Each structure stands twice: as C-alpha cells, then as structure tokens.
Short mmCIF file of C-alpha atoms in Angstrom, two decimals:
data_model
loop_
_atom_site.label_atom_id
_atom_site.label_comp_id
_atom_site.label_asym_id
_atom_site.label_seq_id
_atom_site.Cartn_x
_atom_site.Cartn_y
_atom_site.Cartn_z
CA MET N 23 32.02 47.73 -25.80
CA LEU N 24 28.38 46.69 -25.73
CA LYS N 25 25.60 49.07 -24.71
CA TYR N 26 24.98 47.45 -21.29
CA GLN N 27 28.72 47.53 -20.53
CA GLN N 28 28.80 51.21 -21.43
CA ILE N 29 25.84 51.91 -19.14
CA ALA N 30 27.40 49.85 -16.33
CA LYS N 31 30.46 52.07 -16.61
CA GLU N 32 28.31 55.17 -16.43
CA ILE N 33 26.47 53.91 -13.35
CA GLU N 34 29.83 53.19 -11.72
CA LYS N 35 30.90 56.72 -12.52
CA TYR N 36 27.62 58.02 -11.06
CA ILE N 37 28.38 56.18 -7.79
CA GLU N 38 31.87 57.64 -7.73
CA ASP N 39 30.82 61.17 -8.61
CA HIS N 40 28.21 61.16 -5.86
CA SER N 41 30.61 59.47 -3.39
CA LEU N 42 27.91 56.93 -2.58
CA GLN N 43 28.94 54.67 0.30
CA GLN N 44 28.28 51.00 0.99
CA GLY N 45 24.60 50.46 1.75
CA GLU N 46 23.38 53.64 0.07
CA LYS N 47 20.47 53.18 -2.28
CA LEU N 48 20.52 53.78 -6.03
CA PRO N 49 17.49 55.22 -7.86
CA VAL N 50 14.83 52.63 -8.75
CA LEU N 51 14.95 50.75 -12.05
CA GLU N 52 12.49 53.05 -13.78
CA SER N 53 14.48 56.16 -12.84
CA LEU N 54 17.71 54.57 -14.06
CA MET N 55 16.02 53.71 -17.38
CA THR N 56 15.00 57.34 -17.80
CA GLN N 57 18.28 58.73 -16.55
CA PHE N 58 20.43 56.63 -18.90
CA LYS N 59 17.86 56.50 -21.71
CA VAL N 60 17.90 52.71 -22.13
CA SER N 61 15.44 49.83 -22.13
CA LYS N 62 14.59 47.71 -19.11
CA SER N 63 16.49 44.72 -20.49
CA THR N 64 19.65 46.80 -20.98
CA ILE N 65 19.54 48.34 -17.51
CA THR N 66 18.91 44.89 -16.01
CA LYS N 67 21.98 43.50 -17.79
CA SER N 68 24.04 46.48 -16.64
CA LEU N 69 22.97 45.96 -13.03
CA ASP N 70 23.68 42.23 -13.19
CA LEU N 71 27.17 43.00 -14.46
CA LEU N 72 27.74 45.51 -11.65
CA GLU N 73 26.48 42.95 -9.14
CA ARG N 74 28.94 40.36 -10.43
CA LYS N 75 31.67 42.98 -10.29
CA GLY N 76 30.72 43.61 -6.69
CA VAL N 77 29.89 47.27 -7.17
CA ILE N 78 26.25 46.91 -6.11
CA PHE N 79 23.92 44.35 -4.60
CA GLN N 80 20.25 43.96 -5.40
CA LEU N 81 17.66 43.04 -2.80
CA ARG N 82 14.40 41.88 -4.28
CA GLY N 83 11.62 44.21 -3.15
CA SER N 84 14.01 46.58 -1.39
CA GLY N 85 16.12 48.11 -4.12
CA ILE N 86 19.64 48.44 -5.44
CA PHE N 87 22.43 49.24 -3.00
CA VAL N 88 26.02 50.36 -3.34
CA ARG N 89 28.47 47.73 -2.25
CA ARG N 90 32.01 48.78 -2.84
CA GLN N 91 33.96 50.71 -0.32
CA LYS N 92 37.38 49.68 -1.50
CA ARG N 93 40.33 50.92 0.47
CA LYS N 94 42.60 53.28 -1.46
CA GLY N 95 45.82 52.06 -3.02
CA TYR N 96 44.84 48.40 -3.30
CA ILE N 97 45.20 46.59 -6.61
CA THR N 98 42.11 44.68 -7.70
CA LEU N 99 43.04 41.05 -8.35
CA PHE N 100 39.73 40.04 -9.87
CA THR N 101 40.27 41.68 -13.22
CA ASN N 102 42.05 41.12 -16.47
CA GLN N 103 42.69 44.75 -17.15
CA GLY N 104 46.26 44.60 -16.02
CA PHE N 105 46.76 46.73 -12.95
CA LYS N 106 47.58 49.90 -14.82
CA LYS N 107 43.91 50.85 -14.67
CA ASP N 108 43.72 50.39 -10.92
CA LEU N 109 46.58 52.65 -10.14
CA GLU N 110 45.76 55.55 -12.36
CA ASP N 111 46.49 57.96 -9.53
CA PHE N 112 50.04 56.64 -9.33
CA GLN N 113 53.02 57.02 -11.60
CA LEU N 114 53.74 53.66 -13.19
CA SER N 115 56.71 52.75 -15.36
CA SER N 116 58.53 49.68 -16.58
CA GLU N 117 62.19 48.83 -17.10
CA VAL N 118 62.74 46.11 -19.68
CA ILE N 119 65.46 43.69 -18.58
CA GLU N 120 65.07 41.14 -21.34
CA LEU N 121 62.96 40.56 -24.42
CA GLU N 122 63.61 37.62 -26.71
CA VAL N 123 62.10 34.73 -28.62
CA ARG N 124 62.71 31.38 -26.92
CA LYS N 125 61.64 27.77 -26.82
CA PRO N 126 59.37 27.11 -23.82
CA THR N 127 60.50 25.07 -20.83
CA ASP N 128 58.34 22.09 -19.84
CA GLU N 129 56.59 24.26 -17.26
CA VAL N 130 55.83 27.04 -19.74
CA ALA N 131 54.72 24.62 -22.47
CA PHE N 132 52.39 22.90 -20.00
CA ASN N 133 50.81 26.12 -18.77
CA LEU N 134 50.39 27.57 -22.27
CA ASN N 135 49.31 24.20 -23.68
CA MET N 136 51.90 24.35 -26.45
CA ASP N 137 54.60 22.23 -28.04
CA LEU N 138 58.24 22.36 -26.90
CA ASN N 139 59.20 23.27 -30.48
CA ASP N 140 56.89 26.28 -30.64
CA ASP N 141 58.16 29.78 -29.90
CA VAL N 142 57.40 32.09 -27.00
CA TYR N 143 58.23 35.71 -26.37
CA TYR N 144 60.04 35.96 -23.06
CA VAL N 145 59.71 39.32 -21.31
CA LYS N 146 61.42 40.27 -18.08
CA ARG N 147 60.52 43.62 -16.56
CA VAL N 148 60.82 45.56 -13.35
CA ARG N 149 57.76 47.71 -12.75
CA TYR N 150 57.93 50.89 -10.72
CA ILE N 151 55.28 52.83 -8.82
CA ASN N 152 56.00 56.43 -7.85
CA GLY N 153 59.69 55.69 -8.33
CA GLU N 154 59.70 52.65 -6.02
CA THR N 155 59.95 49.06 -7.28
CA LEU N 156 56.55 47.39 -7.48
CA CYS N 157 57.39 43.98 -8.92
CA LEU N 158 59.70 41.80 -10.97
CA GLU N 159 57.80 40.14 -13.78
CA GLU N 160 58.69 37.27 -16.10
CA SER N 161 56.12 36.62 -18.83
CA TYR N 162 55.88 34.07 -21.60
CA TYR N 163 53.63 34.79 -24.59
CA ASN N 164 52.66 32.15 -27.12
CA LYS N 165 54.20 33.63 -30.28
CA SER N 166 51.64 32.06 -32.58
CA ILE N 167 49.03 34.25 -30.81
CA VAL N 168 51.05 37.28 -29.74
CA THR N 169 52.91 37.45 -33.03
CA TYR N 170 55.02 40.54 -32.44
CA LEU N 171 56.52 42.43 -29.50
CA ASN N 172 59.27 45.03 -29.31
CA ASN N 173 60.95 47.11 -26.62
CA GLU N 174 58.63 50.03 -27.02
CA ILE N 175 55.53 47.86 -26.57
CA VAL N 176 56.78 46.01 -23.51
CA LYS N 177 57.91 49.25 -21.88
CA ASP N 178 54.26 50.30 -22.00
CA SER N 179 51.14 48.15 -21.48
CA ILE N 180 51.42 44.80 -23.28
CA PHE N 181 47.71 44.14 -22.66
CA ASP N 182 46.67 47.42 -24.29
CA TYR N 183 48.75 46.41 -27.32
CA ILE N 184 47.28 42.90 -27.42
CA ARG N 185 43.77 44.32 -27.37
CA ASP N 186 44.16 47.44 -29.47
CA ALA N 187 46.84 46.55 -32.01
CA LEU N 188 46.42 42.78 -32.31
CA GLY N 189 42.65 42.93 -31.83
CA LEU N 190 42.62 39.94 -29.45
CA GLN N 191 39.95 39.53 -26.79
CA VAL N 192 41.33 38.80 -23.35
CA GLY N 193 39.10 36.37 -21.49
CA PHE N 194 39.55 34.63 -18.16
CA SER N 195 42.66 33.93 -16.10
CA ASP N 196 43.88 31.47 -13.51
CA ILE N 197 45.77 33.07 -10.66
CA TYR N 198 48.00 31.23 -8.16
CA LEU N 199 49.31 33.14 -5.22
CA GLN N 200 51.52 32.58 -2.21
CA ALA N 201 53.93 34.32 0.14
CA GLY N 202 57.64 33.55 -0.01
CA MET N 203 61.14 34.92 0.40
CA LEU N 204 63.04 36.95 -2.17
CA THR N 205 65.96 35.26 -3.89
CA GLU N 206 69.16 37.23 -4.21
CA GLU N 207 68.38 38.14 -7.83
CA GLU N 208 64.82 39.23 -7.06
CA ALA N 209 66.00 41.27 -4.10
CA ARG N 210 68.57 43.04 -6.28
CA TYR N 211 65.96 44.05 -8.85
CA LEU N 212 63.42 45.08 -6.22
CA LYS N 213 66.04 46.90 -4.11
CA LEU N 214 65.13 44.89 -1.03
CA GLU N 215 67.09 42.41 1.07
CA THR N 216 67.51 38.77 0.16
CA GLY N 217 65.02 36.76 2.22
CA ALA N 218 62.57 39.67 2.57
CA PRO N 219 58.92 38.60 2.12
CA LYS N 220 57.34 38.62 -1.30
CA LEU N 221 53.91 38.04 -2.70
CA TYR N 222 54.47 35.60 -5.53
CA VAL N 223 51.79 35.32 -8.21
CA GLU N 224 51.58 33.01 -11.23
CA SER N 225 48.88 33.77 -13.80
CA ILE N 226 47.67 32.13 -16.96
CA PHE N 227 45.65 34.44 -19.20
CA HIS N 228 43.31 33.08 -21.86
CA LEU N 229 41.59 34.60 -24.85
CA THR N 230 37.79 34.54 -24.80
CA ASN N 231 37.99 31.44 -27.00
CA GLY N 232 39.81 29.61 -24.21
CA LEU N 233 43.34 29.65 -25.66
CA PRO N 234 46.03 30.42 -23.07
CA PHE N 235 48.41 33.07 -24.42
CA ASP N 236 50.31 34.49 -21.43
CA PHE N 237 51.98 32.74 -18.50
CA SER N 238 53.42 35.18 -15.96
CA LYS N 239 55.44 34.88 -12.76
CA ILE N 240 55.48 38.00 -10.66
CA SER N 241 57.30 38.74 -7.40
CA TYR N 242 55.84 41.77 -5.64
CA ASN N 243 57.62 44.20 -3.35
CA TYR N 244 55.68 43.60 -0.11
CA LYS N 245 56.05 47.23 0.90
CA GLN N 246 54.31 48.51 -2.22
CA SER N 247 51.65 45.93 -3.02
CA GLN N 248 48.27 45.42 -1.44
CA PHE N 249 45.54 43.51 -3.18
CA TYR N 250 41.81 43.72 -3.06
CA MET N 251 39.30 41.16 -4.24
CA GLN N 252 35.68 40.30 -3.76
CA GLY N 253 34.24 37.01 -2.68
CA ASN N 254 30.77 36.16 -3.80
CA GLY N 255 28.61 33.87 -1.75
CA GLN N 256 26.15 33.42 -4.53
CA LEU N 257 28.44 30.95 -6.20
CA LEU N 258 27.03 27.66 -4.83
CA MET R 14 19.51 25.37 -2.63
CA LEU R 15 17.64 26.26 -5.79
CA LYS R 16 17.15 23.76 -8.60
CA TYR R 17 19.69 25.37 -10.96
CA GLN R 18 22.29 25.49 -8.18
CA GLN R 19 21.68 21.80 -7.51
CA ILE R 20 22.13 20.98 -11.20
CA ALA R 21 25.27 23.14 -11.40
CA LYS R 22 26.69 21.07 -8.56
CA GLU R 23 25.84 17.86 -10.40
CA ILE R 24 27.48 19.07 -13.60
CA GLU R 25 30.58 19.95 -11.61
CA LYS R 26 30.57 16.47 -10.14
CA TYR R 27 30.16 15.04 -13.65
CA ILE R 28 33.28 16.95 -14.77
CA GLU R 29 35.20 15.67 -11.78
CA ASP R 30 34.01 12.07 -12.10
CA HIS R 31 35.02 11.99 -15.76
CA SER R 32 38.31 13.82 -15.06
CA LEU R 33 37.51 16.26 -17.86
CA GLN R 34 40.42 18.58 -18.58
CA GLN R 35 40.56 22.22 -19.63
CA GLY R 36 39.30 22.60 -23.17
CA GLU R 37 37.33 19.35 -23.23
CA LYS R 38 33.79 19.65 -24.50
CA LEU R 39 30.63 19.01 -22.50
CA PRO R 40 27.54 17.42 -24.09
CA VAL R 41 25.32 19.88 -25.99
CA LEU R 42 22.51 21.73 -24.23
CA GLU R 43 19.81 19.29 -25.35
CA SER R 44 21.77 16.28 -24.02
CA LEU R 45 22.33 18.01 -20.69
CA MET R 46 18.60 18.76 -20.46
CA THR R 47 17.82 15.08 -20.97
CA GLN R 48 20.64 13.85 -18.75
CA PHE R 49 19.68 16.02 -15.78
CA LYS R 50 15.94 16.01 -16.53
CA VAL R 51 15.48 19.77 -16.41
CA SER R 52 14.10 22.55 -18.60
CA LYS R 53 16.15 24.65 -20.98
CA SER R 54 15.86 27.72 -18.72
CA THR R 55 17.16 25.77 -15.71
CA ILE R 56 20.12 24.27 -17.54
CA THR R 57 20.96 27.69 -18.98
CA LYS R 58 20.99 29.22 -15.50
CA SER R 59 23.15 26.34 -14.21
CA LEU R 60 25.65 26.85 -17.04
CA ASP R 61 25.76 30.61 -16.47
CA LEU R 62 26.51 29.98 -12.81
CA LEU R 63 29.29 27.54 -13.71
CA GLU R 64 30.70 30.05 -16.17
CA ARG R 65 30.78 32.76 -13.49
CA LYS R 66 32.38 30.24 -11.13
CA GLY R 67 35.01 29.63 -13.80
CA VAL R 68 34.29 25.92 -14.13
CA ILE R 69 33.32 26.13 -17.81
CA PHE R 70 33.32 28.60 -20.65
CA GLN R 71 30.71 28.82 -23.39
CA LEU R 72 31.56 29.64 -26.97
CA ARG R 73 28.58 30.66 -29.02
CA GLY R 74 28.15 28.23 -31.89
CA SER R 75 30.97 25.96 -30.71
CA GLY R 76 29.78 24.50 -27.43
CA ILE R 77 30.50 24.30 -23.73
CA PHE R 78 34.06 23.67 -22.60
CA VAL R 79 35.68 22.70 -19.32
CA ARG R 80 37.79 25.45 -17.89
CA ARG R 81 39.17 24.59 -14.54
CA GLN R 82 42.39 22.74 -14.17
CA LYS R 83 43.14 23.91 -10.68
CA ARG R 84 46.41 22.80 -9.18
CA LYS R 85 46.05 20.51 -6.20
CA GLY R 86 46.34 21.82 -2.66
CA TYR R 87 45.45 25.41 -3.44
CA ILE R 88 42.76 27.18 -1.44
CA THR R 89 40.16 28.97 -3.54
CA LEU R 90 39.95 32.60 -2.47
CA PHE R 91 36.90 33.46 -4.51
CA THR R 92 34.37 31.76 -2.25
CA ASN R 93 32.54 32.32 0.97
CA GLN R 94 32.44 28.69 1.94
CA GLY R 95 35.27 29.00 4.38
CA PHE R 96 38.21 26.94 3.19
CA LYS R 97 37.14 23.76 4.92
CA LYS R 98 35.39 22.68 1.74
CA ASP R 99 38.48 23.23 -0.39
CA LEU R 100 40.74 21.10 1.65
CA GLU R 101 38.52 18.11 2.19
CA ASP R 102 41.41 15.79 1.41
CA PHE R 103 43.38 17.25 4.27
CA GLN R 104 43.00 16.93 8.01
CA LEU R 105 41.91 20.28 9.40
CA SER R 106 41.57 21.25 13.03
CA SER R 107 41.39 24.37 15.17
CA GLU R 108 42.83 25.32 18.52
CA VAL R 109 40.84 28.01 20.30
CA ILE R 110 43.12 30.55 22.00
CA GLU R 111 40.47 33.03 23.05
CA LEU R 112 36.70 33.48 22.86
CA GLU R 113 35.00 36.39 24.55
CA VAL R 114 32.48 39.18 24.23
CA ARG R 115 34.14 42.59 23.79
CA LYS R 116 33.52 46.16 22.76
CA PRO R 117 34.86 46.78 19.24
CA THR R 118 37.91 48.92 18.58
CA ASP R 119 37.53 51.85 16.17
CA GLU R 120 38.89 49.66 13.37
CA VAL R 121 36.47 46.81 14.08
CA ALA R 122 33.49 49.13 14.53
CA PHE R 123 34.31 50.82 11.21
CA ASN R 124 34.65 47.57 9.28
CA LEU R 125 31.50 46.05 10.80
CA ASN R 126 29.63 49.34 10.54
CA MET R 127 28.61 49.23 14.22
CA ASP R 128 28.60 51.42 17.27
CA LEU R 129 31.48 51.44 19.78
CA ASN R 130 28.98 50.49 22.51
CA ASP R 131 27.72 47.40 20.69
CA ASP R 132 29.15 43.96 21.45
CA VAL R 133 31.31 41.68 19.32
CA TYR R 134 32.40 38.09 19.77
CA TYR R 135 36.18 37.99 19.57
CA VAL R 136 37.61 34.66 18.44
CA LYS R 137 41.30 33.84 18.22
CA ARG R 138 42.23 30.49 16.73
CA VAL R 139 45.19 28.62 15.32
CA ARG R 140 44.18 26.38 12.46
CA TYR R 141 46.10 23.25 11.59
CA ILE R 142 46.40 21.27 8.38
CA ASN R 143 47.74 17.72 8.57
CA GLY R 144 49.23 18.55 11.95
CA GLU R 145 51.09 21.65 10.69
CA THR R 146 50.04 25.21 11.48
CA LEU R 147 48.03 26.77 8.65
CA CYS R 148 47.11 30.17 10.07
CA LEU R 149 46.49 32.39 13.06
CA GLU R 150 43.06 33.93 12.89
CA GLU R 151 41.44 36.78 14.80
CA SER R 152 37.76 37.28 14.04
CA TYR R 153 35.17 39.74 15.23
CA TYR R 154 31.47 38.89 14.91
CA ASN R 155 28.72 41.45 15.36
CA LYS R 156 26.89 39.97 18.36
CA SER R 157 23.53 41.41 17.36
CA ILE R 158 23.74 39.15 14.26
CA VAL R 159 25.83 36.20 15.46
CA THR R 160 24.01 36.04 18.78
CA TYR R 161 25.73 33.05 20.33
CA LEU R 162 29.09 31.28 20.10
CA ASN R 163 30.78 28.77 22.38
CA ASN R 164 34.02 26.82 22.44
CA GLU R 165 32.57 23.80 20.73
CA ILE R 166 31.24 25.86 17.82
CA VAL R 167 34.44 27.82 17.24
CA LYS R 168 36.53 24.66 17.42
CA ASP R 169 34.56 23.48 14.40
CA SER R 170 33.30 25.52 11.43
CA ILE R 171 31.79 28.84 12.54
CA PHE R 172 30.35 29.37 9.06
CA ASP R 173 28.52 26.04 9.08
CA TYR R 174 27.02 27.05 12.42
CA ILE R 175 26.02 30.51 11.16
CA ARG R 176 24.27 28.97 8.19
CA ASP R 177 22.80 25.83 9.68
CA ALA R 178 22.01 26.76 13.27
CA LEU R 179 21.40 30.49 12.99
CA GLY R 180 19.84 30.24 9.53
CA LEU R 181 21.74 33.25 8.20
CA GLN R 182 22.59 33.63 4.53
CA VAL R 183 26.22 34.47 3.88
CA GLY R 184 26.56 36.88 0.97
CA PHE R 185 29.57 38.67 -0.43
CA SER R 186 32.92 39.54 1.11
CA ASP R 187 35.67 42.10 0.74
CA ILE R 188 39.15 40.63 0.88
CA TYR R 189 42.39 42.60 1.42
CA LEU R 190 45.63 40.81 1.03
CA GLN R 191 49.35 41.49 1.32
CA ALA R 192 52.66 39.88 2.17
CA GLY R 193 54.44 40.78 5.38
CA MET R 194 56.69 39.54 8.18
CA LEU R 195 55.55 37.54 11.18
CA THR R 196 55.57 39.28 14.55
CA GLU R 197 57.02 37.42 17.49
CA GLU R 198 53.57 36.41 18.72
CA GLU R 199 52.40 35.21 15.32
CA ALA R 200 55.63 33.29 14.81
CA ARG R 201 55.16 31.56 18.16
CA TYR R 202 51.64 30.39 17.32
CA LEU R 203 52.60 29.34 13.79
CA LYS R 204 55.82 27.65 14.96
CA LEU R 205 57.91 29.69 12.54
CA GLU R 206 60.64 32.28 13.06
CA THR R 207 59.96 35.92 13.81
CA GLY R 208 60.33 37.87 10.56
CA ALA R 209 59.45 34.90 8.34
CA PRO R 210 57.12 35.82 5.46
CA LYS R 211 53.38 35.68 5.91
CA LEU R 212 50.36 36.10 3.73
CA TYR R 213 48.17 38.52 5.64
CA VAL R 214 44.47 38.64 4.75
CA GLU R 215 41.71 40.87 6.11
CA SER R 216 38.14 39.96 5.18
CA ILE R 217 34.74 41.49 5.78
CA PHE R 218 31.86 39.07 5.30
CA HIS R 219 28.33 40.30 4.67
CA LEU R 220 24.93 38.66 4.80
CA THR R 221 22.98 38.58 1.54
CA ASN R 222 21.10 41.63 2.82
CA GLY R 223 24.36 43.58 2.87
CA LEU R 224 24.99 43.64 6.62
CA PRO R 225 28.63 43.02 7.56
CA PHE R 226 28.81 40.42 10.35
CA ASP R 227 32.40 39.14 10.43
CA PHE R 228 35.72 41.01 10.27
CA SER R 229 38.73 38.67 10.20
CA LYS R 230 42.48 39.12 10.25
CA ILE R 231 44.42 36.05 9.24
CA SER R 232 48.17 35.42 9.08
CA TYR R 233 49.01 32.38 6.99
CA ASN R 234 51.98 30.07 7.35
CA TYR R 235 53.70 30.66 4.00
CA LYS R 236 54.89 27.07 3.84
CA GLN R 237 51.35 25.67 4.02
CA SER R 238 49.19 28.13 2.13
CA GLN R 239 48.75 28.57 -1.57
CA PHE R 240 45.77 30.35 -3.02
CA TYR R 241 43.91 30.01 -6.26
CA MET R 242 41.52 32.45 -7.81
CA GLN R 243 40.00 33.21 -11.18
CA GLY R 244 40.05 36.45 -13.03
CA ASN R 245 37.25 37.17 -15.41
CA GLY R 246 37.77 39.43 -18.36
CA GLN R 247 34.07 39.75 -19.00
CA LEU R 248 33.80 42.30 -16.24
CA LEU R 249 34.04 45.53 -18.25
#
C-alpha cells in the first residue's frame, strides 16, 4: 500500500472514531499535514482518493467536509474488495458445492476473453451471513491466471488468496445487475421459494493490467442483501 | 463545462465513432495533444477523468487502453445524469400521477436534512420506455432549493430543469438498492402482478456544495430494467 493510501485509511478511521457526520468539517490541510506527519502533496493525494471514494467532499475556499453517512448493513457495490470487508460485523461463511477445472462455455469464454480450449476453474458456493443464506455464486476463473484453487481456499476468501498468495493486483470490474425470480435450484440452495425475488449480479473482474480473470454470476437472497453505492456528478 | 471535460467527451466520442473495443490502444499522449489541440496538462486531466469514469485504463509504459464494453440496454447507475442520457436510443416518457407541496415525513426530513416544518415538492410519476412501464417513482425535493416545479417540468426531465433553469450544480448521490416484491399499488402502476419482483432503489442527490435536495424512491419493472456499474479496485 502506498503512503497516500495508508494516510487515506487513517483519515477514514479518524472520521469513524470521532463519529463525524455528513457535512461536518475536517481540520484544514495544514493541520492534517501536521497530524499525519506527511507532505502537502501526499495529503492532497489522500484527500483526492477519499473524495473519489465518496468519504469526503472538498469545497474550494470553504474546507473539507465529511460525506458518508452510509446506512448500516448495506454492502458497498463500488469496490473490488469482495464483500467480506463490508460485513465484518457479521458472521460470514461459505459452503462449497462444486470446484472443478472445465472448458469455458461460449458465454464464459467471451466474458473472460479466452479460447474455448483454455481451462477455467469453476466454483459454485452458497454464502451464509449469520447463519442465513446470503447468495448462490457461480464463478469462472481463467486458469492461466488463477493457476491453483482448492477446497480450503474457496471456502475462505478467494480474493484474499489471489492477492496474497498469487500476488495478483485486482483492478477494475464491470457489474451488471437486475431483479428476477429464483429458479427451483436457486430457491433450494437459498432456502426460499421458487419464484421469490432475487437480485442477480454478473461481474467481470480484471487485473490492473486489464486482463479479465473472474466472471461471476450471483443470485442474492432478497431478504439478506441490501446494496449501497455512490454516484458522482463530477463525472461529465 | 471545463476544457478537460469537453476534451474527455470528445475522446469518448472518438472511441465510439471508431467502435474501439476493450483492450484496444488509443494514440499516445503526444498524438492526442496534437489531435485535440490541447496542452499536456489538459489531456492528462481528461484521461484521468476517463479512467475514473471507467472508459479507459492507463498502463504506465504501455499506453492507454479502451476499457468499456458495456452491454446494450443497461442503465448506468454510477452517474447523476438521470437515466435519460443512457437510454437515448429508446423512447422515454413520464406520466405524472401527483405533484404537490407537502410537509416532509420524518424519513424524508432525515434524508434531506431539513426541518419538519419546511416544505417539499412531492412528485409521483410512472416512467415508460418504448411504451412499457419502466418504473414508479416518488421524489421529494427540498422546496427551499428547488423553488418551483410544475406539471410540464416534471413530465420532462426534472434534472435538466434543475441544472438549466435553476442553475444548480448537481453533485454526488447516495444510492441504496435491493430486490423486493411489488405491492398491489406498485403492480397496478407498473402493469405487473402483485408480488412480482422489483428492483427498489432509494437515492439522495446532493448539490456540489453538499446540500441534499432530492430524495427518491423508485420501484423498477424487473422486465425492463438492467443496470450497469463499474467497480474500481484503485480505491484502497
């Protein structure tokens, strides 16, 4: 983690520790520099990052203000951390239904930009939150990038493993999202009724070098899943 | 619109016009400077904006690559443009069910950070896409900010009016999202069955100065609505 990212984290913690609410003012730039013992250029980069993250907003001439007032229990969609981080207060676990090496379907090959003869790891899991079903997840990993997976890894956080053990840098993702009805199979795994509503999310995760490595299809239990995201008007 | 925003728009148009696909390379910085007749600092700011918007990604030493390969017909969630812009190929229209000045409920007052004695404009609309129902929308506007609304305005784009006629600058938004079941009333307006799935979205829109001015509750017709958004791993 770079210095300005580290400082951004510390400022976020400062906001949390002081329970600062939306609209409350942070110390001025000079005070932050002193407080966190960093240069002006570092603190500026940290603040820009926090602004993009939606934690603060900066008003020229007026100061730096706290933005976020996220409701509790919502999962942040605008992140590539995996949602484990977001739900630290909750008990999360995974049940592995299937884990095997396969050839990709046309759809998977298209989304991962790979050949039909290449290999993918197919992972099917049910994820639980506080003992209730959270989602049914089917993921396809390009095996030439994610070279090894086993039961133990996929029972825990696959993204932690990809970052820490494989040393890969997770970059951006494309997320497609809609509401729908649970199929009989999905309902069985989620312990809901066939035809109950679901939030259905398809994601394509890329490394920082632009290579797609993970294509996931997730059906969420509508009773357990609420999502939070931030829109940013600065973008054109 | 600032110069670098203008240029960012032109680069985006260039990508579209040339049907550049994910992973395709853009001209090098120097060529872009010549092509768009701008300074290095302007083109750099334009590219940073496009990177944050998820249109491109930059690899140090390798170049600038096209990122987006958005599926057709999806609404971009990560924007404050209102979705009119996203669906320009489609025929959009609104039916106004109700428009009146009210006192806010506790929930509305909390989300708009206003007093229970202040006034809000309450707007209830059904929005249509190609003749089908897209969503049922209930919005609350802080009347001390959005000082005037009439039927004609709310039949069209309220955000265009807020920007162009009132001269307000729309900033960031908080978006809460979940799947659920349609109530009888919602089903009637959306011409679906009671209990059918819905995507339910609550949004709080702020001006660039941080003031919340619009609290909206929207129930989407699950058959007509698909959303697209981008995750960005660079954020911590």
